[in-house]
mmCIF file of C-alpha atoms and ligand atoms in Angstrom:
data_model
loop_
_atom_site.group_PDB
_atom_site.id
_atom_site.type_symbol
_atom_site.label_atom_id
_atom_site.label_comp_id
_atom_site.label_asym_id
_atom_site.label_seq_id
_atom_site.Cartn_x
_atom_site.Cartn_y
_atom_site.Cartn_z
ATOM 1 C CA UNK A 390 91.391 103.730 86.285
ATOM 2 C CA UNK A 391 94.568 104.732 84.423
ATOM 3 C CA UNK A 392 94.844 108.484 82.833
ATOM 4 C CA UNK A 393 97.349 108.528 79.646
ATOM 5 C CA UNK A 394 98.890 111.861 77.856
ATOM 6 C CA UNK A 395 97.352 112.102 74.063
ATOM 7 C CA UNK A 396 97.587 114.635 71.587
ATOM 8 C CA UNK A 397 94.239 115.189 69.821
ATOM 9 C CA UNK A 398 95.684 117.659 66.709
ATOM 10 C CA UNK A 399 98.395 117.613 64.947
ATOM 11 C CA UNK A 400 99.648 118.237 61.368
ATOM 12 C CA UNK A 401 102.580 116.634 59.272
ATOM 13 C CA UNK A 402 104.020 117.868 55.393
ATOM 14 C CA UNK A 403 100.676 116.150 54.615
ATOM 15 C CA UNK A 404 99.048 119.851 54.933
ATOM 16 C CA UNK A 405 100.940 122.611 56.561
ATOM 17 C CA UNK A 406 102.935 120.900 58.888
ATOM 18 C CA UNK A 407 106.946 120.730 59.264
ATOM 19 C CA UNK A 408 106.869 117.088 60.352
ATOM 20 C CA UNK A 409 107.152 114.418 58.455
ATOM 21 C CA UNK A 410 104.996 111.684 59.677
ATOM 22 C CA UNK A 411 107.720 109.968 61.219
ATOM 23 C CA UNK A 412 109.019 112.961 63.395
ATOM 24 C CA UNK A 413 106.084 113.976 64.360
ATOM 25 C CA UNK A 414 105.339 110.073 66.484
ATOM 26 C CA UNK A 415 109.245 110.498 67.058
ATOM 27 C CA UNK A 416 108.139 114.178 68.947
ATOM 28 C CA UNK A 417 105.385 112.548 70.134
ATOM 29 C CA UNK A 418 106.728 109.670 71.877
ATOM 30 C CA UNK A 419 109.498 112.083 72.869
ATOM 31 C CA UNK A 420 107.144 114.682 74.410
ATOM 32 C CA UNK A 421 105.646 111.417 76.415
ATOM 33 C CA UNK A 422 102.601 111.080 74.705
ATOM 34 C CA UNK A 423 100.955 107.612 74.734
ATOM 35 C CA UNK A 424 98.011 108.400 72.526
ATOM 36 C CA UNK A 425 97.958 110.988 69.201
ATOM 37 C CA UNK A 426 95.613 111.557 66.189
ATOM 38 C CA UNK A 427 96.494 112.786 63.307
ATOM 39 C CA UNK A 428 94.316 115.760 61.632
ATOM 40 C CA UNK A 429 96.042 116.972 58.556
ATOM 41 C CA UNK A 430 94.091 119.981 57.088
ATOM 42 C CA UNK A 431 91.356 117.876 54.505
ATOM 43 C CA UNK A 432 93.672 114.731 54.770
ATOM 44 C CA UNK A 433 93.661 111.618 55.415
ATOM 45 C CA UNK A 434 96.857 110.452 53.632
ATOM 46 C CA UNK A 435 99.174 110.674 56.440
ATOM 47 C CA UNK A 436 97.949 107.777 58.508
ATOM 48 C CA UNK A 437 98.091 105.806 55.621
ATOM 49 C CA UNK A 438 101.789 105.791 55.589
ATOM 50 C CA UNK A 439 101.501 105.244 59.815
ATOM 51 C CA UNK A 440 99.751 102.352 59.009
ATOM 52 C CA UNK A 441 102.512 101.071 56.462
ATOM 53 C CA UNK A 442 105.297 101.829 58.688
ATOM 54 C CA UNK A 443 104.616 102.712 62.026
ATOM 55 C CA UNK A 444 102.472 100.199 63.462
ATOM 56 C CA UNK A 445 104.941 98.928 66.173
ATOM 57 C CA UNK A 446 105.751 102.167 67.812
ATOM 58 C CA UNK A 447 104.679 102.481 71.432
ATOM 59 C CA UNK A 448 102.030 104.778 70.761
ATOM 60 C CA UNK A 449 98.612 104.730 70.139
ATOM 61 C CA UNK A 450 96.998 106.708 66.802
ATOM 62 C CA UNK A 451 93.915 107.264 65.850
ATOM 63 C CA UNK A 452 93.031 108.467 62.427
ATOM 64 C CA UNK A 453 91.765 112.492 62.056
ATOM 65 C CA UNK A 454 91.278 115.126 60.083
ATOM 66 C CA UNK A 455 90.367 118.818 60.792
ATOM 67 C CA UNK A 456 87.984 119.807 58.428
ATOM 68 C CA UNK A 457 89.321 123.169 56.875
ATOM 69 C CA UNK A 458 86.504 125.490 55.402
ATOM 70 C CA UNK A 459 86.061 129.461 55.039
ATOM 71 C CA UNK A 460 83.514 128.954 58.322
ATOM 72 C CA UNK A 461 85.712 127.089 60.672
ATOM 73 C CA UNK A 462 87.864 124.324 61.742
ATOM 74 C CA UNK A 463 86.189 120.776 62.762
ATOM 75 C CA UNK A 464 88.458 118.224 64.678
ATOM 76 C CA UNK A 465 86.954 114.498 62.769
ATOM 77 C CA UNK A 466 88.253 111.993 64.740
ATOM 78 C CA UNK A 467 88.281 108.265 63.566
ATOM 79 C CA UNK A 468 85.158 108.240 61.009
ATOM 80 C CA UNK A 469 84.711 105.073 59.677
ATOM 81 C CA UNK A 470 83.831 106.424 56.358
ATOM 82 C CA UNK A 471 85.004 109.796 54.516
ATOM 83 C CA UNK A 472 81.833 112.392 55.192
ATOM 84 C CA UNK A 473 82.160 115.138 52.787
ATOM 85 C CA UNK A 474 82.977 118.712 54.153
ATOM 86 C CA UNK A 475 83.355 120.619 50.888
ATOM 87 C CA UNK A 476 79.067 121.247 50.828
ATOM 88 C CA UNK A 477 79.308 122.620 54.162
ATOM 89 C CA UNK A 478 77.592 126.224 54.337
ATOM 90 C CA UNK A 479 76.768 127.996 57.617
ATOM 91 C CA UNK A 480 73.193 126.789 57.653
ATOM 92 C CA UNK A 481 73.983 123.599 56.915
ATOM 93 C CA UNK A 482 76.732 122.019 59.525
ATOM 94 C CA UNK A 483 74.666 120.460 61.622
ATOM 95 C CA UNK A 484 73.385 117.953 58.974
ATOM 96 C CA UNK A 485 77.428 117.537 57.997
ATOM 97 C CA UNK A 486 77.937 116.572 61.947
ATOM 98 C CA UNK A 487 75.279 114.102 61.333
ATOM 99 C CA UNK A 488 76.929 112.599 58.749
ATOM 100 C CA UNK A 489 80.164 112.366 60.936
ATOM 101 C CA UNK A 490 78.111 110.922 63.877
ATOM 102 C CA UNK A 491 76.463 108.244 61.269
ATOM 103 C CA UNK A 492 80.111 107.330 60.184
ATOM 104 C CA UNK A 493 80.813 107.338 64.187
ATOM 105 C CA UNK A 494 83.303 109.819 64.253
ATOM 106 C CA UNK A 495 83.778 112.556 66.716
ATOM 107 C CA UNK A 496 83.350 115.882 66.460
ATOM 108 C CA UNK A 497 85.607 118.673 68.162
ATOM 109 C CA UNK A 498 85.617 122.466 67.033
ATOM 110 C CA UNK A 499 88.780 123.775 67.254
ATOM 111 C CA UNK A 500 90.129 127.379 67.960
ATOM 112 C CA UNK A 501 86.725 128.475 67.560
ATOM 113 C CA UNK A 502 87.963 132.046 68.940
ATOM 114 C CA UNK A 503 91.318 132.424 66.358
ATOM 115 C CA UNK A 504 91.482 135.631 64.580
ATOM 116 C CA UNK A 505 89.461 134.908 61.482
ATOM 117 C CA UNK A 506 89.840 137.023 58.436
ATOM 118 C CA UNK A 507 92.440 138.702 57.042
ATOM 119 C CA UNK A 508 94.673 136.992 59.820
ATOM 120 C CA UNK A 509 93.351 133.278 58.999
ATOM 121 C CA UNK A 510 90.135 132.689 57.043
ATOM 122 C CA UNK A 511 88.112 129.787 58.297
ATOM 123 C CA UNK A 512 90.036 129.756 61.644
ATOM 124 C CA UNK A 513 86.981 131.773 63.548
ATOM 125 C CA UNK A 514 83.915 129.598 64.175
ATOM 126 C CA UNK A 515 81.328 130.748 61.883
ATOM 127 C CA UNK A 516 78.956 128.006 61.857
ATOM 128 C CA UNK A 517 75.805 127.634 62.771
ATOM 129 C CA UNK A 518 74.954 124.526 64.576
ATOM 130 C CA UNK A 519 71.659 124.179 66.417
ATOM 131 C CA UNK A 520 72.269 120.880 67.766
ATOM 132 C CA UNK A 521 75.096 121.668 70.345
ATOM 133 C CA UNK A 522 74.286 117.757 71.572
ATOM 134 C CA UNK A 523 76.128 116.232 68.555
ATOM 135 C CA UNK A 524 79.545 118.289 69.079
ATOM 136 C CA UNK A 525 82.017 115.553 71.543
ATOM 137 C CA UNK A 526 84.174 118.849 72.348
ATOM 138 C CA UNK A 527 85.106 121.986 72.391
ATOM 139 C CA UNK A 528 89.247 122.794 72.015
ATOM 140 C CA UNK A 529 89.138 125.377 74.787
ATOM 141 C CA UNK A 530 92.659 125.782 74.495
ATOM 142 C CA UNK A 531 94.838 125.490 71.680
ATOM 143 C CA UNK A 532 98.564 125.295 70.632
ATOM 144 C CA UNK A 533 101.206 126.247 73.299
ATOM 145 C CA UNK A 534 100.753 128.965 76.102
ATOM 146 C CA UNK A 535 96.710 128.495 76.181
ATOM 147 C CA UNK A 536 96.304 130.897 79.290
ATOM 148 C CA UNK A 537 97.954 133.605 77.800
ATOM 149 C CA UNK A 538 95.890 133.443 74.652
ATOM 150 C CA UNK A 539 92.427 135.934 75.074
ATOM 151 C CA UNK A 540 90.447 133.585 73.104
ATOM 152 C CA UNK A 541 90.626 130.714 75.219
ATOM 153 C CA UNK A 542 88.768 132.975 77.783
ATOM 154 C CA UNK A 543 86.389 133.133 75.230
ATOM 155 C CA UNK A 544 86.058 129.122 74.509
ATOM 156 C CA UNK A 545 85.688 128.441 78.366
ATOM 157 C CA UNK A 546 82.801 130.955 78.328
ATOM 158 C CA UNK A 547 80.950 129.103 75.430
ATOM 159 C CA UNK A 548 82.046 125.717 76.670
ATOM 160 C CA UNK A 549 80.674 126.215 80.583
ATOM 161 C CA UNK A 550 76.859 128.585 78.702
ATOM 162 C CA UNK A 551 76.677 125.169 76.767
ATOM 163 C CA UNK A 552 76.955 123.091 79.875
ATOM 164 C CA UNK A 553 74.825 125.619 81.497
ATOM 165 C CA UNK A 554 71.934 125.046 79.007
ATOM 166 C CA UNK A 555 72.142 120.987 79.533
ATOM 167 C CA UNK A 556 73.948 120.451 76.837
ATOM 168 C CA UNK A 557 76.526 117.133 77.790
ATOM 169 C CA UNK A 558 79.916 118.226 76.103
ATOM 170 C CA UNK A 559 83.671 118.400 76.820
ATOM 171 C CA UNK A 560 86.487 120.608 76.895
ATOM 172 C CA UNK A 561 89.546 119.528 75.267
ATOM 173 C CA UNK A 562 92.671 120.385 74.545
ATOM 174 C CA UNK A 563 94.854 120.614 70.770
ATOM 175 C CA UNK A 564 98.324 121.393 70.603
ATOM 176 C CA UNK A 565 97.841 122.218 66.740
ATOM 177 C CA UNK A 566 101.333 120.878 66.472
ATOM 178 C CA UNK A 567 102.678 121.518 63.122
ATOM 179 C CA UNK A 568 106.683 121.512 63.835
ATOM 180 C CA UNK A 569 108.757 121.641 67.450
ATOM 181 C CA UNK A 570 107.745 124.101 69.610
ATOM 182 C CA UNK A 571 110.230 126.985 70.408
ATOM 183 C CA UNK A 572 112.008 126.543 73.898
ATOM 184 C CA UNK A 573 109.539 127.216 77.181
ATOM 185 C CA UNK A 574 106.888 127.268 75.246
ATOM 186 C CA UNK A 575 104.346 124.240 76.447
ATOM 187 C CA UNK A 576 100.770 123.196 75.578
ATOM 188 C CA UNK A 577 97.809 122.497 77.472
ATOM 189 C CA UNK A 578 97.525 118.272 77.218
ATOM 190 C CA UNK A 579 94.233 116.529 76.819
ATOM 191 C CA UNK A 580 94.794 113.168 79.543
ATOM 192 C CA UNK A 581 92.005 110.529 79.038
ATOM 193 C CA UNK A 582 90.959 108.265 81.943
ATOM 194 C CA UNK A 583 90.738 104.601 80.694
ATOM 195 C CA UNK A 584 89.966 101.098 82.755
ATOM 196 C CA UNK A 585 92.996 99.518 82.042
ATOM 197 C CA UNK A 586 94.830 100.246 79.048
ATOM 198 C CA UNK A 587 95.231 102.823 76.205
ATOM 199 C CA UNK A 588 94.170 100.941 72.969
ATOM 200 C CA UNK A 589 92.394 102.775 70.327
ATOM 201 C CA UNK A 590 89.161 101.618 71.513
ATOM 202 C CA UNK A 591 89.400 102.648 74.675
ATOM 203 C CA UNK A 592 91.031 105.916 73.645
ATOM 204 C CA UNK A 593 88.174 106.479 71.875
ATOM 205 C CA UNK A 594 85.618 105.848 73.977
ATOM 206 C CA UNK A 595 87.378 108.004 77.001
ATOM 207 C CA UNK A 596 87.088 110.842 74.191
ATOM 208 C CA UNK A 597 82.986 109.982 73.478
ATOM 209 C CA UNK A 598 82.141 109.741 77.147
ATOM 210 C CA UNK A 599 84.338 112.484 78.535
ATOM 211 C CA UNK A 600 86.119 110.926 80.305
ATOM 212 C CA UNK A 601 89.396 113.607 80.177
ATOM 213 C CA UNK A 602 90.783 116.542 82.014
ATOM 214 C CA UNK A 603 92.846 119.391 80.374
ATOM 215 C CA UNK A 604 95.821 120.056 82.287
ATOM 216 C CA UNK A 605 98.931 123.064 82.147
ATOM 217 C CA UNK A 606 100.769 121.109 84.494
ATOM 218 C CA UNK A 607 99.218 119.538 87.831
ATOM 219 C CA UNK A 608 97.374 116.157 87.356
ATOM 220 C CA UNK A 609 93.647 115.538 88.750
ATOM 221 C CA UNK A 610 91.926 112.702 89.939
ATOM 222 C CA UNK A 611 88.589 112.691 91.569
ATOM 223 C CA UNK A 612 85.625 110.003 92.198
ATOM 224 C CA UNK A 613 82.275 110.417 93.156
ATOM 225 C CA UNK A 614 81.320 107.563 95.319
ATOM 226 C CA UNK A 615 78.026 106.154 96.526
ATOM 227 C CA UNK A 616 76.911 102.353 97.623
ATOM 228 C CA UNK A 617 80.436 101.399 96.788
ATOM 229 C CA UNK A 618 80.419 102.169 93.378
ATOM 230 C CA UNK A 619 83.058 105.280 92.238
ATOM 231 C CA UNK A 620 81.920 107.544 88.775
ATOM 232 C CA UNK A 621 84.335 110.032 87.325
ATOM 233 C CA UNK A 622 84.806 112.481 84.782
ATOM 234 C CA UNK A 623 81.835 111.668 81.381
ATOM 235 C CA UNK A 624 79.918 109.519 84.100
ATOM 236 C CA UNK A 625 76.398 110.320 84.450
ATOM 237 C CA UNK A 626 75.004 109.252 87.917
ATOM 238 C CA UNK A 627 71.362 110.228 89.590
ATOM 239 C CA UNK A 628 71.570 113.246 92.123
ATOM 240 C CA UNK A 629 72.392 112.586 95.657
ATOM 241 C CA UNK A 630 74.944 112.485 98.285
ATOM 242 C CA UNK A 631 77.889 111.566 97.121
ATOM 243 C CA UNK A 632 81.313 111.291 98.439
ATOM 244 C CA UNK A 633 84.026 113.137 96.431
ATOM 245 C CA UNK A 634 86.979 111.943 96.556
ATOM 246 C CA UNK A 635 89.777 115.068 94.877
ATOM 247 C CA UNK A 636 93.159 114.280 94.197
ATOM 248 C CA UNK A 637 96.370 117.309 92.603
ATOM 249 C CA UNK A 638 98.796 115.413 91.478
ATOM 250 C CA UNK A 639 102.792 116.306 90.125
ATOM 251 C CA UNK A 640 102.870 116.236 86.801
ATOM 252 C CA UNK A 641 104.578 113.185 85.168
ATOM 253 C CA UNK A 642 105.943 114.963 81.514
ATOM 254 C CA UNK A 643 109.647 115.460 81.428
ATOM 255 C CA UNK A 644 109.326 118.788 80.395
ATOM 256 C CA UNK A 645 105.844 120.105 83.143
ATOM 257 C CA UNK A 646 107.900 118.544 85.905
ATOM 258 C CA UNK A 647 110.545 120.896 85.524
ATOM 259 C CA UNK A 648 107.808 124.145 85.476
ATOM 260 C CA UNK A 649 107.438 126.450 88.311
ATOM 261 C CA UNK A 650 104.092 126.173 89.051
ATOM 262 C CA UNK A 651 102.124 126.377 92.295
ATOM 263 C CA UNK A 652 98.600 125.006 92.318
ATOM 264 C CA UNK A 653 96.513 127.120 95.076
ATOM 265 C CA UNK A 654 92.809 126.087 95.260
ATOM 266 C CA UNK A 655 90.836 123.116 93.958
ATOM 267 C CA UNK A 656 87.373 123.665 93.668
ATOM 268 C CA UNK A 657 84.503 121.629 93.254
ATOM 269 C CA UNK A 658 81.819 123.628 90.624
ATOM 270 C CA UNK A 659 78.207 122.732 90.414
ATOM 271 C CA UNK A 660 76.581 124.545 87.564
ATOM 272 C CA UNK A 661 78.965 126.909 87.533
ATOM 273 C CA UNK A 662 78.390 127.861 91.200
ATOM 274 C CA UNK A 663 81.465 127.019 93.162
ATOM 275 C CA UNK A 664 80.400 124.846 95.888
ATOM 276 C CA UNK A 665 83.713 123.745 97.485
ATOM 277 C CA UNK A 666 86.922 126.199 97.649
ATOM 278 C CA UNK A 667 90.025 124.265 98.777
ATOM 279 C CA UNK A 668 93.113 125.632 99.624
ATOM 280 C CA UNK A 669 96.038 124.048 98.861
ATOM 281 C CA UNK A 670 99.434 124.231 100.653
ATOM 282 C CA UNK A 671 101.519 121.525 98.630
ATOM 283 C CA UNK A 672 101.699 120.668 95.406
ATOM 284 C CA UNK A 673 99.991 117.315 95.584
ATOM 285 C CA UNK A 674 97.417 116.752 98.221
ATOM 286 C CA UNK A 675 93.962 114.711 98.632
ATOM 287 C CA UNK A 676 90.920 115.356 100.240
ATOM 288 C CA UNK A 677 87.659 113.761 100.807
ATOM 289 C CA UNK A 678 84.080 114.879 101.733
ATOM 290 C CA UNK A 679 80.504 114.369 101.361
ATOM 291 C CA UNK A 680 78.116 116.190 99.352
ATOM 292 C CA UNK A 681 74.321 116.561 98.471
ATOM 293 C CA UNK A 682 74.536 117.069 94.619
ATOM 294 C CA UNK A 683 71.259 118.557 92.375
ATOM 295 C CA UNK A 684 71.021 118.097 89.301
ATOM 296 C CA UNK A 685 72.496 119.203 86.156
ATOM 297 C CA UNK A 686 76.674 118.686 86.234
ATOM 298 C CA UNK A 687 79.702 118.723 88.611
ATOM 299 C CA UNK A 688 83.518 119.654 87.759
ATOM 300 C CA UNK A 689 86.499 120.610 89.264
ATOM 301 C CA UNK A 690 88.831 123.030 88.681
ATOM 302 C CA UNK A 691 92.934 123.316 90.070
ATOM 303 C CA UNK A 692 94.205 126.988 89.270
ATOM 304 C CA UNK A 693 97.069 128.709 90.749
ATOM 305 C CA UNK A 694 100.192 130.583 90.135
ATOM 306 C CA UNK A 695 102.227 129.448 86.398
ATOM 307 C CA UNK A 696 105.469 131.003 86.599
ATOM 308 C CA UNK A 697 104.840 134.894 87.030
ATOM 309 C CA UNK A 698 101.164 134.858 86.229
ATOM 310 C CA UNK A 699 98.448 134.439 89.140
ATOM 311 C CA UNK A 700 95.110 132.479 89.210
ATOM 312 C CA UNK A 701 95.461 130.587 86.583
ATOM 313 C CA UNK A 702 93.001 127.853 85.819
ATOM 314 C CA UNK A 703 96.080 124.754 85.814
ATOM 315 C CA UNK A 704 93.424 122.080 84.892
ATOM 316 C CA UNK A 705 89.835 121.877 84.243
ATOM 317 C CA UNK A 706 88.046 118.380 84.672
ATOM 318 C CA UNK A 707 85.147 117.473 82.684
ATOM 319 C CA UNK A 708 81.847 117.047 84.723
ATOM 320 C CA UNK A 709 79.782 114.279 85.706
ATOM 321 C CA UNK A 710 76.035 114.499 84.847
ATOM 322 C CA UNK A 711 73.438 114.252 86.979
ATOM 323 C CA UNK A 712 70.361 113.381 86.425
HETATM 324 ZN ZN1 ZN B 991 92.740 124.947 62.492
HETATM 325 ZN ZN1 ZN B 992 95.139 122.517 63.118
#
């Protein structure tokens, strides 16, 4: 399995944006990205011209939008038809997530915690969906700084009572990159865990299944193995013994290698009860051991000190079911 750095939102002078299409895959490939999509505020136009000019840059795109209404923000990523947003009332989302889902597009609510009105109408999540099984993610952090921000507290809470309830559904993270960031000032990144290698396809399907961590810094690897066979993050598997296999990792960005960070404890969380606490004394370490798994999910977590600030969650894997 190979794990690749991709952006999931980001915005160009299509909407709001200071990029132009060009500098933002410039930034992109610059930041060390190797996968982006595009999601111009109710716009598609942007990839249009990525698709005139850009189609031999070392970097994989996907097509996007982030549906803008007075009721929230919805990432669309690579619909294979335009679905309508501009009927979309609070009762009625789910049916508009349908539509996205019939198109086969994924679905990712983003900032669902910003400041609504006066600060930003539409930014706060107002809508009512009942069918939490149709929504691929939640952006449980957003833009740069995540762990300082209050409401990302808030997203992990609905993300992990959604997992709680049964619900199959990942965390993600959006950089909401509209122009360069100012100095210091870093995003969470979204890496998706692929076969072999990053295409679109197999971009998207890492983003369907799950199969992605959300990282400040420290990279994560981890198996599950049984009879030979390893699962990983979006697998689902049967409950059993299993032998986990957890890996912290340096980071490989230009810019997180040069953070002072110190990850402290990885642990391994089975609906949401912590069921092994290790501590860590370097800053890249692996460790293996067996364990009886019920069911429901399993995840892991790397937290630890980033710069002045303590117990920090660094990454946050997304689970594997079990069933
Ligand atoms: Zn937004
Ligand atoms: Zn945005």
């Amino acid at each position: 399995m190979n794990q690749y750095p991709v952006e999931l939102h980001a915005h160009t002078h299509h909407s709001d944006g200071d990029f132009s299409v060009t500098e933002l895959v410039e930034s992109a490939l610059d930041f060390g990205y190797k996968g982006l999509i595009l999601t111009d505020h109710n716009t598609y136009s942007g990839y249009e011209e990525i698709v005139d000019k850009l189609l031999d840059q070392k970097l994989i795109i996907l097509r996007g939008i982030e549906w803008t209404t007075y009721f929230g923000h919805m990432l669309v990523h690579d619909p294979k038809k335009f679905v309508d947003w501009r009927t979309a009332t609070i009762e009625s989302i789910d049916y508009h997530i349908n539509q996205v889902k019939e198109a086969e597009g994924l679905v990712g609510i983003a900032h669902p915690f910003a400041i609504g009105n006066p600060i930003c109408t539409g930014c706060h999540w107002e809508f009512q969906v009942r069918d939490w099984s149709k929504v691929d993610y939640i952006e449980i952090w957003n833009r740069t700084a995540p762990h300082k921000q209050f409401w990302s507290e808030k997203a992990y809470e609905l993300w992990t009572s959604k997992l709680k309830s049964g619900i199959e559904i990942s965390c993600s993270a959006g950089r909401d990159w509209h122009r360069p960031d100012a100095k210091g000032l870093l995003p969470g990144i979204t890496y998706v865990q692929v076969p072999e290698k990053l295409e679109q396809s197999t971009m998207k399907a890492a983003l369907k299944k799950g199969s992605m961590y959300i990282t400040l810094a420290p990279r994560l690897e981890w198996t599950l193995t049984s009879q030979n066979i390893n699962y990983s993050f979006g697998d689902k598997v049967p409950a059993g013994t299993y032998t986990i296999s957890v890996s912290c990792l340096e980071p490989n960005l230009p810019l997180l290698k040069e953070l002072d960070i110190e990850p402290k404890r990885i642990r391994v969380i089975q609906n949401e009860m912590i069921i092994e606490d290790i501590k860590l004394s370097k800053t890249s370490a692996s460790f293996r051991f067996d364990k009886t798994l019920v069911r429901g999910y399993v995840r892991v977590e790397i937290s630890g000190r980033y710069q002045n600030q303590e117990d920090v969650r660094l990454t946050i894997g997304n689970p594997v079911y079990l069933k």
